[in-house]
PDB file of C-alpha atoms in Angstrom:
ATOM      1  CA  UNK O   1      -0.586  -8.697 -20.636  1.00 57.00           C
ATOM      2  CA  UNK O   2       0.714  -9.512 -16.862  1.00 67.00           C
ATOM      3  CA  UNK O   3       3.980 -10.841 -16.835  1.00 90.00           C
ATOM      4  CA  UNK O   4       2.899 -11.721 -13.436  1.00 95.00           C
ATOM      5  CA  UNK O   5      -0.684 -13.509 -12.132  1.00 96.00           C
ATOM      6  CA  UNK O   6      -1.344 -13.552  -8.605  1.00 97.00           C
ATOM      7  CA  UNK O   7      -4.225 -15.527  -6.804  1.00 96.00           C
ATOM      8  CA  UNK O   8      -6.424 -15.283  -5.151  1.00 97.00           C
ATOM      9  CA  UNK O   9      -7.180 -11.555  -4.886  1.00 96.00           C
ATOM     10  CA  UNK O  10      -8.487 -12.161  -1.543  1.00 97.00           C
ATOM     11  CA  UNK O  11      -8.051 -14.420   1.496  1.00 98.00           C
ATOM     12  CA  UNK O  12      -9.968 -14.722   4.557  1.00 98.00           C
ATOM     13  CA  UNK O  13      -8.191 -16.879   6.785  1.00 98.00           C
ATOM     14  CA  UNK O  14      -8.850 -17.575  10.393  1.00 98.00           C
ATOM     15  CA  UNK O  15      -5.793 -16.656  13.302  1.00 98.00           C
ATOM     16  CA  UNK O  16      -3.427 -19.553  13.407  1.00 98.00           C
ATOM     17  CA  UNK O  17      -4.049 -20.651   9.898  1.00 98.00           C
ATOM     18  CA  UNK O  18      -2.015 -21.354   7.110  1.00 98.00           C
ATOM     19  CA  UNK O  19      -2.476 -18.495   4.307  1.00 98.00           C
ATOM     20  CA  UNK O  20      -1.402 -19.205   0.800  1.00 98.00           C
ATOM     21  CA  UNK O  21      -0.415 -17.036  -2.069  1.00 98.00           C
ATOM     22  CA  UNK O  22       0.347 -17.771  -5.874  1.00 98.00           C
ATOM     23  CA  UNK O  23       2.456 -16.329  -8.912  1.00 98.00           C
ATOM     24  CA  UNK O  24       2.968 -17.464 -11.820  1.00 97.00           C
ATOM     25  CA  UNK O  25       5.541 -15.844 -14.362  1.00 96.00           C
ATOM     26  CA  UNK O  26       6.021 -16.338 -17.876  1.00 93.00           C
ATOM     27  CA  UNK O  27       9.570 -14.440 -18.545  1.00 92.00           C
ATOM     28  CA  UNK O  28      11.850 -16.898 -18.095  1.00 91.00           C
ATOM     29  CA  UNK O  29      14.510 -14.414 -17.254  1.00 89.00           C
ATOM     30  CA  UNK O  30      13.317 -13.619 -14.192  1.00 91.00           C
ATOM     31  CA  UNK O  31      16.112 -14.175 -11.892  1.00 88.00           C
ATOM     32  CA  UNK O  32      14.830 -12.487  -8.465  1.00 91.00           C
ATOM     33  CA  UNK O  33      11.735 -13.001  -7.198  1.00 94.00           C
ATOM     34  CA  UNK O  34      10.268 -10.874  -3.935  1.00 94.00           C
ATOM     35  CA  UNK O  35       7.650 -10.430  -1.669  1.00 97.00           C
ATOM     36  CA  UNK O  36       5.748  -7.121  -1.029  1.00 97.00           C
ATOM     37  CA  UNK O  37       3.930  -6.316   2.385  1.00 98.00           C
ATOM     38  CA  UNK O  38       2.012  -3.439   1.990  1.00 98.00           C
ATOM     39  CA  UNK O  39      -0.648  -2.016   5.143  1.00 97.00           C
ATOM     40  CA  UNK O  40      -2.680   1.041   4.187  1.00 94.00           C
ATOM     41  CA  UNK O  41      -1.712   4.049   3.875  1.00 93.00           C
ATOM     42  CA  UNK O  42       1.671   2.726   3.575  1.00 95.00           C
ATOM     43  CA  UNK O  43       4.284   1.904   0.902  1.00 96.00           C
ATOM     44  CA  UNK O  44       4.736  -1.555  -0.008  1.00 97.00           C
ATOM     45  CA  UNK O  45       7.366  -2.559   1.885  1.00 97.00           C
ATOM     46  CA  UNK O  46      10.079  -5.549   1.451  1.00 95.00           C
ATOM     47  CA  UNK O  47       8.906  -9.265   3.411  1.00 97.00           C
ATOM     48  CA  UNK O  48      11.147 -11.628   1.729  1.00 95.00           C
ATOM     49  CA  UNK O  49      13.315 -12.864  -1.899  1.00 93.00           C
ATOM     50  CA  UNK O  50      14.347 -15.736  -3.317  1.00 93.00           C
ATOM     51  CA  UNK O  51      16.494 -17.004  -6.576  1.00 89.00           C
ATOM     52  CA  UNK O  52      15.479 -19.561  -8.490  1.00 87.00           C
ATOM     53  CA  UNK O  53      18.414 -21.219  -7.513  1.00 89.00           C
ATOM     54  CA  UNK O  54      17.329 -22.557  -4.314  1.00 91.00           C
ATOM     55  CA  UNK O  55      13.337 -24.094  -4.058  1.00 93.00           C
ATOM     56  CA  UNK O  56      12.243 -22.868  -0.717  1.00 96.00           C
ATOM     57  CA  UNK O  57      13.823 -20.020   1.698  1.00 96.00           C
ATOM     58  CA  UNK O  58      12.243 -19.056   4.811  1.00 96.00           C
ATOM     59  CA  UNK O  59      12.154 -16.512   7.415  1.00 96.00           C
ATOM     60  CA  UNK O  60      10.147 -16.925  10.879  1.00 97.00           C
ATOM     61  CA  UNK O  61       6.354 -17.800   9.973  1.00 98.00           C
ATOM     62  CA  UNK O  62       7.175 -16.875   6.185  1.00 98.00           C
ATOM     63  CA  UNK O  63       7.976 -19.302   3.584  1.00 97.00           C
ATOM     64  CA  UNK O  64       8.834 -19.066  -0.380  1.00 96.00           C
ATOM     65  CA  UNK O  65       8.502 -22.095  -2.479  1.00 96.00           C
ATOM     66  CA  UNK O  66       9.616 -22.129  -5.372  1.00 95.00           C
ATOM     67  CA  UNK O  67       9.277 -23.862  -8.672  1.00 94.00           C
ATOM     68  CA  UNK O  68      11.135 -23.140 -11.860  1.00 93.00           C
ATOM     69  CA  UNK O  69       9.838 -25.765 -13.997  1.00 93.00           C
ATOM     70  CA  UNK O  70       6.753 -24.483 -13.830  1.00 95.00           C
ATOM     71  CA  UNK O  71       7.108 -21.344 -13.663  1.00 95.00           C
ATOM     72  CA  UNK O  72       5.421 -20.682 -10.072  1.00 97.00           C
ATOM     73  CA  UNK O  73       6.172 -19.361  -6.506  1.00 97.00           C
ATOM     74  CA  UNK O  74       4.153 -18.780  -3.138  1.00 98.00           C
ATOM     75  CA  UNK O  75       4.268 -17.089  -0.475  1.00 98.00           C
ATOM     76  CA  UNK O  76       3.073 -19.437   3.079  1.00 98.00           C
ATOM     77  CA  UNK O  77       2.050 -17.733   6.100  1.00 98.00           C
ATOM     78  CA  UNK O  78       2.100 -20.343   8.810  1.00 98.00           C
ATOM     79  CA  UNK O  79       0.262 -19.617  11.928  1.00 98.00           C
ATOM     80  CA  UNK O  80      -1.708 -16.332  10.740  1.00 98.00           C
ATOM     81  CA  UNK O  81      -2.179 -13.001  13.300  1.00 98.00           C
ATOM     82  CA  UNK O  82      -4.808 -10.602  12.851  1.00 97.00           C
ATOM     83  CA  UNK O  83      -1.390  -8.222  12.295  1.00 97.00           C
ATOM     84  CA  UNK O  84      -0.610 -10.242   9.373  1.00 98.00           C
ATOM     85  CA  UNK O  85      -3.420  -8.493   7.547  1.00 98.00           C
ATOM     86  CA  UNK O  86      -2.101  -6.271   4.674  1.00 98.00           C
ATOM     87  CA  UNK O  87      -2.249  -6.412   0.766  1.00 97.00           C
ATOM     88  CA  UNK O  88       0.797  -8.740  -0.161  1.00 98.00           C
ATOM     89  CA  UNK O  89       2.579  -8.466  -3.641  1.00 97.00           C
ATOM     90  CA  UNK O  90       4.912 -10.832  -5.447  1.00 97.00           C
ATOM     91  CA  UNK O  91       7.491  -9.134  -8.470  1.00 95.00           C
ATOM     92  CA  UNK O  92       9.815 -10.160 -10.112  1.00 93.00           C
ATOM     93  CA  UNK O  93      12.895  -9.079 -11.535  1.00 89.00           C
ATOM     94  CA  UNK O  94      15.901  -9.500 -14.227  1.00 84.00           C
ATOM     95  CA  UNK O  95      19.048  -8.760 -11.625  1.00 70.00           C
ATOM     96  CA  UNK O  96      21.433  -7.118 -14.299  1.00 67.00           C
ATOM     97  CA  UNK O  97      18.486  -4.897 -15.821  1.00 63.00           C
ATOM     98  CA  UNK O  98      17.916  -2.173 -12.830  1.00 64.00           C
ATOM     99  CA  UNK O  99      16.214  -3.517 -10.079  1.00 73.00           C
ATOM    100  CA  UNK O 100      12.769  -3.325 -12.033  1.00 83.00           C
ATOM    101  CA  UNK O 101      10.405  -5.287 -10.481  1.00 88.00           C
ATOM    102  CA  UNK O 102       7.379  -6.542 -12.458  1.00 92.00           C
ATOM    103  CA  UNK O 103       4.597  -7.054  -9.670  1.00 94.00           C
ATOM    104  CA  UNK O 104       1.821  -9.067  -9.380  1.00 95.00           C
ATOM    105  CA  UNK O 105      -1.592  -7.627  -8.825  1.00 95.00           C
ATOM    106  CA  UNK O 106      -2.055  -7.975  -5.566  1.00 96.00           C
ATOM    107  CA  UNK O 107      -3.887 -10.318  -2.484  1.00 97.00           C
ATOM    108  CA  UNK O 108      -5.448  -8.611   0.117  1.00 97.00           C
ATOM    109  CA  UNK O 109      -5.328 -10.431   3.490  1.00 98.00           C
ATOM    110  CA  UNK O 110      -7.048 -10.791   6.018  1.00 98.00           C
ATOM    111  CA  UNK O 111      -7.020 -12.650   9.178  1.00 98.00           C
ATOM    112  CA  UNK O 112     -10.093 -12.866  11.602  1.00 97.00           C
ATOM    113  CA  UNK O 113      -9.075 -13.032  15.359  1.00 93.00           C
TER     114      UNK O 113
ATOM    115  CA  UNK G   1      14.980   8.639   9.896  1.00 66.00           C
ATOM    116  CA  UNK G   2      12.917   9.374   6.757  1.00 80.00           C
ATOM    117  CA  UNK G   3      13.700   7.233   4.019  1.00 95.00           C
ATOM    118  CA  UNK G   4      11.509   7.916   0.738  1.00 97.00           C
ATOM    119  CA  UNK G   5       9.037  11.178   1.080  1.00 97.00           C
ATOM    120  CA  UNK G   6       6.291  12.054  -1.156  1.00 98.00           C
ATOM    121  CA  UNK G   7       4.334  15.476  -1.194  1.00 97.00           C
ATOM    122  CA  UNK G   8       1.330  16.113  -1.466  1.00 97.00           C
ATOM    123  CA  UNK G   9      -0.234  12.605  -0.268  1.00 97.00           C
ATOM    124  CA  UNK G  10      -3.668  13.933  -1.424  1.00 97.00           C
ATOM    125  CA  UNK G  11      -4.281  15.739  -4.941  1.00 97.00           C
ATOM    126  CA  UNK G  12      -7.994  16.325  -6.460  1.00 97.00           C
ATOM    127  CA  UNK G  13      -7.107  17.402 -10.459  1.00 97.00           C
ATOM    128  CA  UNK G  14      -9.249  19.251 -12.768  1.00 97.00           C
ATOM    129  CA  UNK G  15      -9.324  17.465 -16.638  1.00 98.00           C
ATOM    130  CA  UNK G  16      -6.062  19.200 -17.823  1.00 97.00           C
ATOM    131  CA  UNK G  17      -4.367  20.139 -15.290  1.00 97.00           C
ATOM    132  CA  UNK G  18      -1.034  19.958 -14.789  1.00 97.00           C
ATOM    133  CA  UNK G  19       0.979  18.965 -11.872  1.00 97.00           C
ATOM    134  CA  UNK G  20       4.228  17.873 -10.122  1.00 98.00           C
ATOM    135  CA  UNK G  21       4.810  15.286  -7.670  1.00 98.00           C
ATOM    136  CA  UNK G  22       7.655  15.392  -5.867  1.00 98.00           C
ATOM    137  CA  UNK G  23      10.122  12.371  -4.497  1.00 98.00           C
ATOM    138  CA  UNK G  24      13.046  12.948  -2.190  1.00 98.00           C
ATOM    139  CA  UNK G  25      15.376   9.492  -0.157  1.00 97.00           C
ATOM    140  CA  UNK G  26      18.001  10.456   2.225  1.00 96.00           C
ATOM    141  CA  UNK G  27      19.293   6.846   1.851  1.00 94.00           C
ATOM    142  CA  UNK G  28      22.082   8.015  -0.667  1.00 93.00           C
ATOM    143  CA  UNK G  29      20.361   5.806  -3.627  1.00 92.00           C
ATOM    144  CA  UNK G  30      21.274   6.348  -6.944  1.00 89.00           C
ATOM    145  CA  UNK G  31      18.947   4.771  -8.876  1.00 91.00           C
ATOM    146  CA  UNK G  32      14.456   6.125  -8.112  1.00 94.00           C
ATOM    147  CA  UNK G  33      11.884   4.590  -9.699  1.00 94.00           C
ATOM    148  CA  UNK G  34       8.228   6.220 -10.080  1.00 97.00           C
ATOM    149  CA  UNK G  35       5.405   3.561  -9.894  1.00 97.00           C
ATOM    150  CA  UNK G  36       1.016   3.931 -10.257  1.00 97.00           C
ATOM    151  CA  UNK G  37      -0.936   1.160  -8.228  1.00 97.00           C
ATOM    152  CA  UNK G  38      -4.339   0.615  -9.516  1.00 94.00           C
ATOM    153  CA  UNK G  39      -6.763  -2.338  -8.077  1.00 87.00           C
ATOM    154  CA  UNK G  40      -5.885  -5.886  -9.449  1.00 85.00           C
ATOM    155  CA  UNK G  41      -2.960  -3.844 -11.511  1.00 88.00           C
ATOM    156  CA  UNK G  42       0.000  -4.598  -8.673  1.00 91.00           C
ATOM    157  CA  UNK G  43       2.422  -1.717  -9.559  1.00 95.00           C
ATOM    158  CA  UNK G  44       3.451  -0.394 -12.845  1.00 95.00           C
ATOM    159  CA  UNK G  45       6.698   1.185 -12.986  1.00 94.00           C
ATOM    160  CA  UNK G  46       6.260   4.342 -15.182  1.00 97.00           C
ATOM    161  CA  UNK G  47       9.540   5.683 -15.120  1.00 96.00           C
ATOM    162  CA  UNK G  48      12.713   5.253 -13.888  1.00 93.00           C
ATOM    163  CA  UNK G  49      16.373   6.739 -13.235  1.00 92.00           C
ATOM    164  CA  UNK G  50      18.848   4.417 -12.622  1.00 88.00           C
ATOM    165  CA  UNK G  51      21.335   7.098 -11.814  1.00 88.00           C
ATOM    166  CA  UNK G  52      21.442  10.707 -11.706  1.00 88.00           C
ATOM    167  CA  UNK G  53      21.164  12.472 -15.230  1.00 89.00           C
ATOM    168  CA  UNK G  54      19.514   9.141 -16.410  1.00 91.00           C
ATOM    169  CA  UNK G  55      15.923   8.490 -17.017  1.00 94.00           C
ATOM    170  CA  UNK G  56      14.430   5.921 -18.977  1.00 93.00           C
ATOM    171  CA  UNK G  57      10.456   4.694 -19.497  1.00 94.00           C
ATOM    172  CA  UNK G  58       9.292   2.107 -18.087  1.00 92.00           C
ATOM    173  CA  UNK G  59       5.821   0.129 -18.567  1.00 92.00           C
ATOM    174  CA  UNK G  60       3.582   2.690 -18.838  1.00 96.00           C
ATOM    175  CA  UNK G  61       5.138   6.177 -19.603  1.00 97.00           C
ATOM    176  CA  UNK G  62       2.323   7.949 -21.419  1.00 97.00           C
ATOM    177  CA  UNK G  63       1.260  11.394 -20.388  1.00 97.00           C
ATOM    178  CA  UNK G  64       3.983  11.583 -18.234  1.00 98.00           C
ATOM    179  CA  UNK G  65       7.710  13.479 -17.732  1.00 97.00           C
ATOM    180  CA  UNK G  66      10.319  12.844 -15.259  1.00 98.00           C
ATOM    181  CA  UNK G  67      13.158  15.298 -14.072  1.00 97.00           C
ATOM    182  CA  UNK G  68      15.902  13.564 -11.980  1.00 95.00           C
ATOM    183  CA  UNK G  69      17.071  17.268 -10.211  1.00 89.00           C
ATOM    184  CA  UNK G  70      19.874  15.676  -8.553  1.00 95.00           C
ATOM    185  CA  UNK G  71      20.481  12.591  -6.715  1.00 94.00           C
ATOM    186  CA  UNK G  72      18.265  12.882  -3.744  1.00 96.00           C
ATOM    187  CA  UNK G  73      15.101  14.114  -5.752  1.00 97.00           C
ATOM    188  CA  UNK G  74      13.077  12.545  -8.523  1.00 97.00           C
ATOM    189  CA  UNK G  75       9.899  14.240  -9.494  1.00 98.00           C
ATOM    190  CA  UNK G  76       7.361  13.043 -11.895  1.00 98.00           C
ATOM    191  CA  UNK G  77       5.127  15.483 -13.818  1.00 98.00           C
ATOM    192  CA  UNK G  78       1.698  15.362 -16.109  1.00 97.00           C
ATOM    193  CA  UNK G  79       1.079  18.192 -18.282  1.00 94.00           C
ATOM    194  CA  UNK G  80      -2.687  17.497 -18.721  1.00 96.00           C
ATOM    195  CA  UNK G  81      -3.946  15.284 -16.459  1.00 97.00           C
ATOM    196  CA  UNK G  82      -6.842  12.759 -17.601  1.00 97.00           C
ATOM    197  CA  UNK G  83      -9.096  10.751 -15.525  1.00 97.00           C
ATOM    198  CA  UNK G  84      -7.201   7.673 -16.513  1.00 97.00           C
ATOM    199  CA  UNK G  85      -4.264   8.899 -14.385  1.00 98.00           C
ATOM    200  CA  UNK G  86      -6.784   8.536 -11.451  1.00 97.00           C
ATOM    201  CA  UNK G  87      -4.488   6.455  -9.388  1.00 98.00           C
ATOM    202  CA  UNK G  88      -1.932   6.049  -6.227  1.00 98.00           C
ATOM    203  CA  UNK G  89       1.574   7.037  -7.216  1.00 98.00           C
ATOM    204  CA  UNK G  90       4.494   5.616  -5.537  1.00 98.00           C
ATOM    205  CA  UNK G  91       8.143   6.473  -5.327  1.00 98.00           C
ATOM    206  CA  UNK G  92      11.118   3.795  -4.714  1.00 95.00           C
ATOM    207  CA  UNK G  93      14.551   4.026  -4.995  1.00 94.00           C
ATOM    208  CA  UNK G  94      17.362   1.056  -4.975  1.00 91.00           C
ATOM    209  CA  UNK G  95      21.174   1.213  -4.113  1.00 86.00           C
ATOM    210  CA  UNK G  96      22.900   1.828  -6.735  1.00 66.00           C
ATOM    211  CA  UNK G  97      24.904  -1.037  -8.521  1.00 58.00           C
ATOM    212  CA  UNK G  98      23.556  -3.842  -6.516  1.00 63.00           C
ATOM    213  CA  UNK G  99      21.399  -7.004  -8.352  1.00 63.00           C
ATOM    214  CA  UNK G 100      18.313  -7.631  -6.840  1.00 78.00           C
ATOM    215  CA  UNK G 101      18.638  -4.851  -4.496  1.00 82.00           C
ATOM    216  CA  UNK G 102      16.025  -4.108  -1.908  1.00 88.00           C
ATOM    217  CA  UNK G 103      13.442  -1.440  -3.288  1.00 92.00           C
ATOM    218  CA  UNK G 104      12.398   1.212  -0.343  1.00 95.00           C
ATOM    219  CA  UNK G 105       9.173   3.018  -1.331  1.00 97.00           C
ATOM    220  CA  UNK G 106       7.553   6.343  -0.038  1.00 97.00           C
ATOM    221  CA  UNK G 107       3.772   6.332   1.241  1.00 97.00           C
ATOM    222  CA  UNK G 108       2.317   7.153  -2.015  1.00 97.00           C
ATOM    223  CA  UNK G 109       0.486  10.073  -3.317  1.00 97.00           C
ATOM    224  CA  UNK G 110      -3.244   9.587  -3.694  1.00 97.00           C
ATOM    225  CA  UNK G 111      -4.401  11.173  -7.219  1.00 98.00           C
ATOM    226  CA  UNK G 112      -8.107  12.193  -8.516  1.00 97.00           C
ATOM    227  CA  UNK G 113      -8.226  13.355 -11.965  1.00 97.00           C
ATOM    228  CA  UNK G 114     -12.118  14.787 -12.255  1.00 97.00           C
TER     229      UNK G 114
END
């Protein structure tokens, strides 16, 4: 059972668009909840957090909303590049229980030039 | 400037064979985690150590053992592989002590169990 669903599995989305991601989570001590950029060949690699304690953070052309009442966050990509293009993940994670993050299974982006 | 490294990347197993992958950070870390990546499965964390002499299982420890040889390296061993352990293995590790701490992972070793 995923602690963690992630849609869609895949996006096409054309450059300059506006690429979505969603997670839901059903532990409701989840208390940390980040974003995974992995390329190929590559190690996933941080993009961006947030705590539930805030509904929104963002950095540059990347966005996390957050919901707690429902149980839900995405990940917004405004104004999509071709270099954009990677496998996102979300996780999440109890803060006071190791730094184990419980991921999602994965979108794999792409953006057409 | 090498962070997390993995050896080998590439492995091709025969049913029952045993192996060792090896995971070394240079980031002074004290806690390593050992994850598998299979399609539409995200990450599962298999095992983990949060600080030298320390291992514990995580999600999905079957068929495999972990050694945590000292603080820099964290190796993660099957003793018979099966083709269910077909899979991309990643190492992370975390600073020690710190909530929500940023996890830096390795490139991955890409496993074949035949």
């Amino acid at each position: 059972q995923q602690q963690v669903k992630q849609s869609p599995q895949s996006l096409i989305v054309q450059k300059g668009g506006i690429s979505i991601i969603n997670c839901a989570y059903e532990n409701t001590a989840f208390d940390y909840f980040p974003w995974y950029q992995q390329f190929p060949g590559k190690g996933p690699a941080l993009l961006i957090a947030i705590r539930p304690d805030v509904s929104e953070k963002k950095e540059g052309r990347f966005t996390i909303s957050f919901n707690k009442s429902a149980k839900q966050f995405s990940l917004h990509i405004m104004d999509s590049q071709p270099g954009d293009s990677a496998t996102y993940f979300c996780a999440a994670s109890i803060g006071n229980a190791g730094n184990m993050l419980t991921f999602g299974g994965g979108t794999r982006l792409m953006v057409k030039p | 400037n090498a962070g997390v490294t993995q050896t080998p990347k590439f492995q091709v197993l025969k049913t029952g064979q045993s192996m060792t992958l090896q995971c070394a950070q240079d980031m002074n870390h004290n806690s390593m985690y050992w994850y598998r990546q299979d399609p539409g499965m995200g990450l599962r964390l298999i095992y983990y150590s949060a600080s030298e002499g320390t291992t514990d299982k995580g999600e999905v420890p079957n068929g495999y053992n972990v050694s945590r040889l000292n603080k820099r390296e964290f190796s993660l061993r099957l003793e018979s592989a099966a083709p269910s352990q077909t899979s991309v293995y990643f190492c992370a590790s975390t600073k020690s002590g710190t909530a929500r701490a940023e996890a830096f992972f390795g490139q991955g070793t890409r496993l074949t169990v035949v």
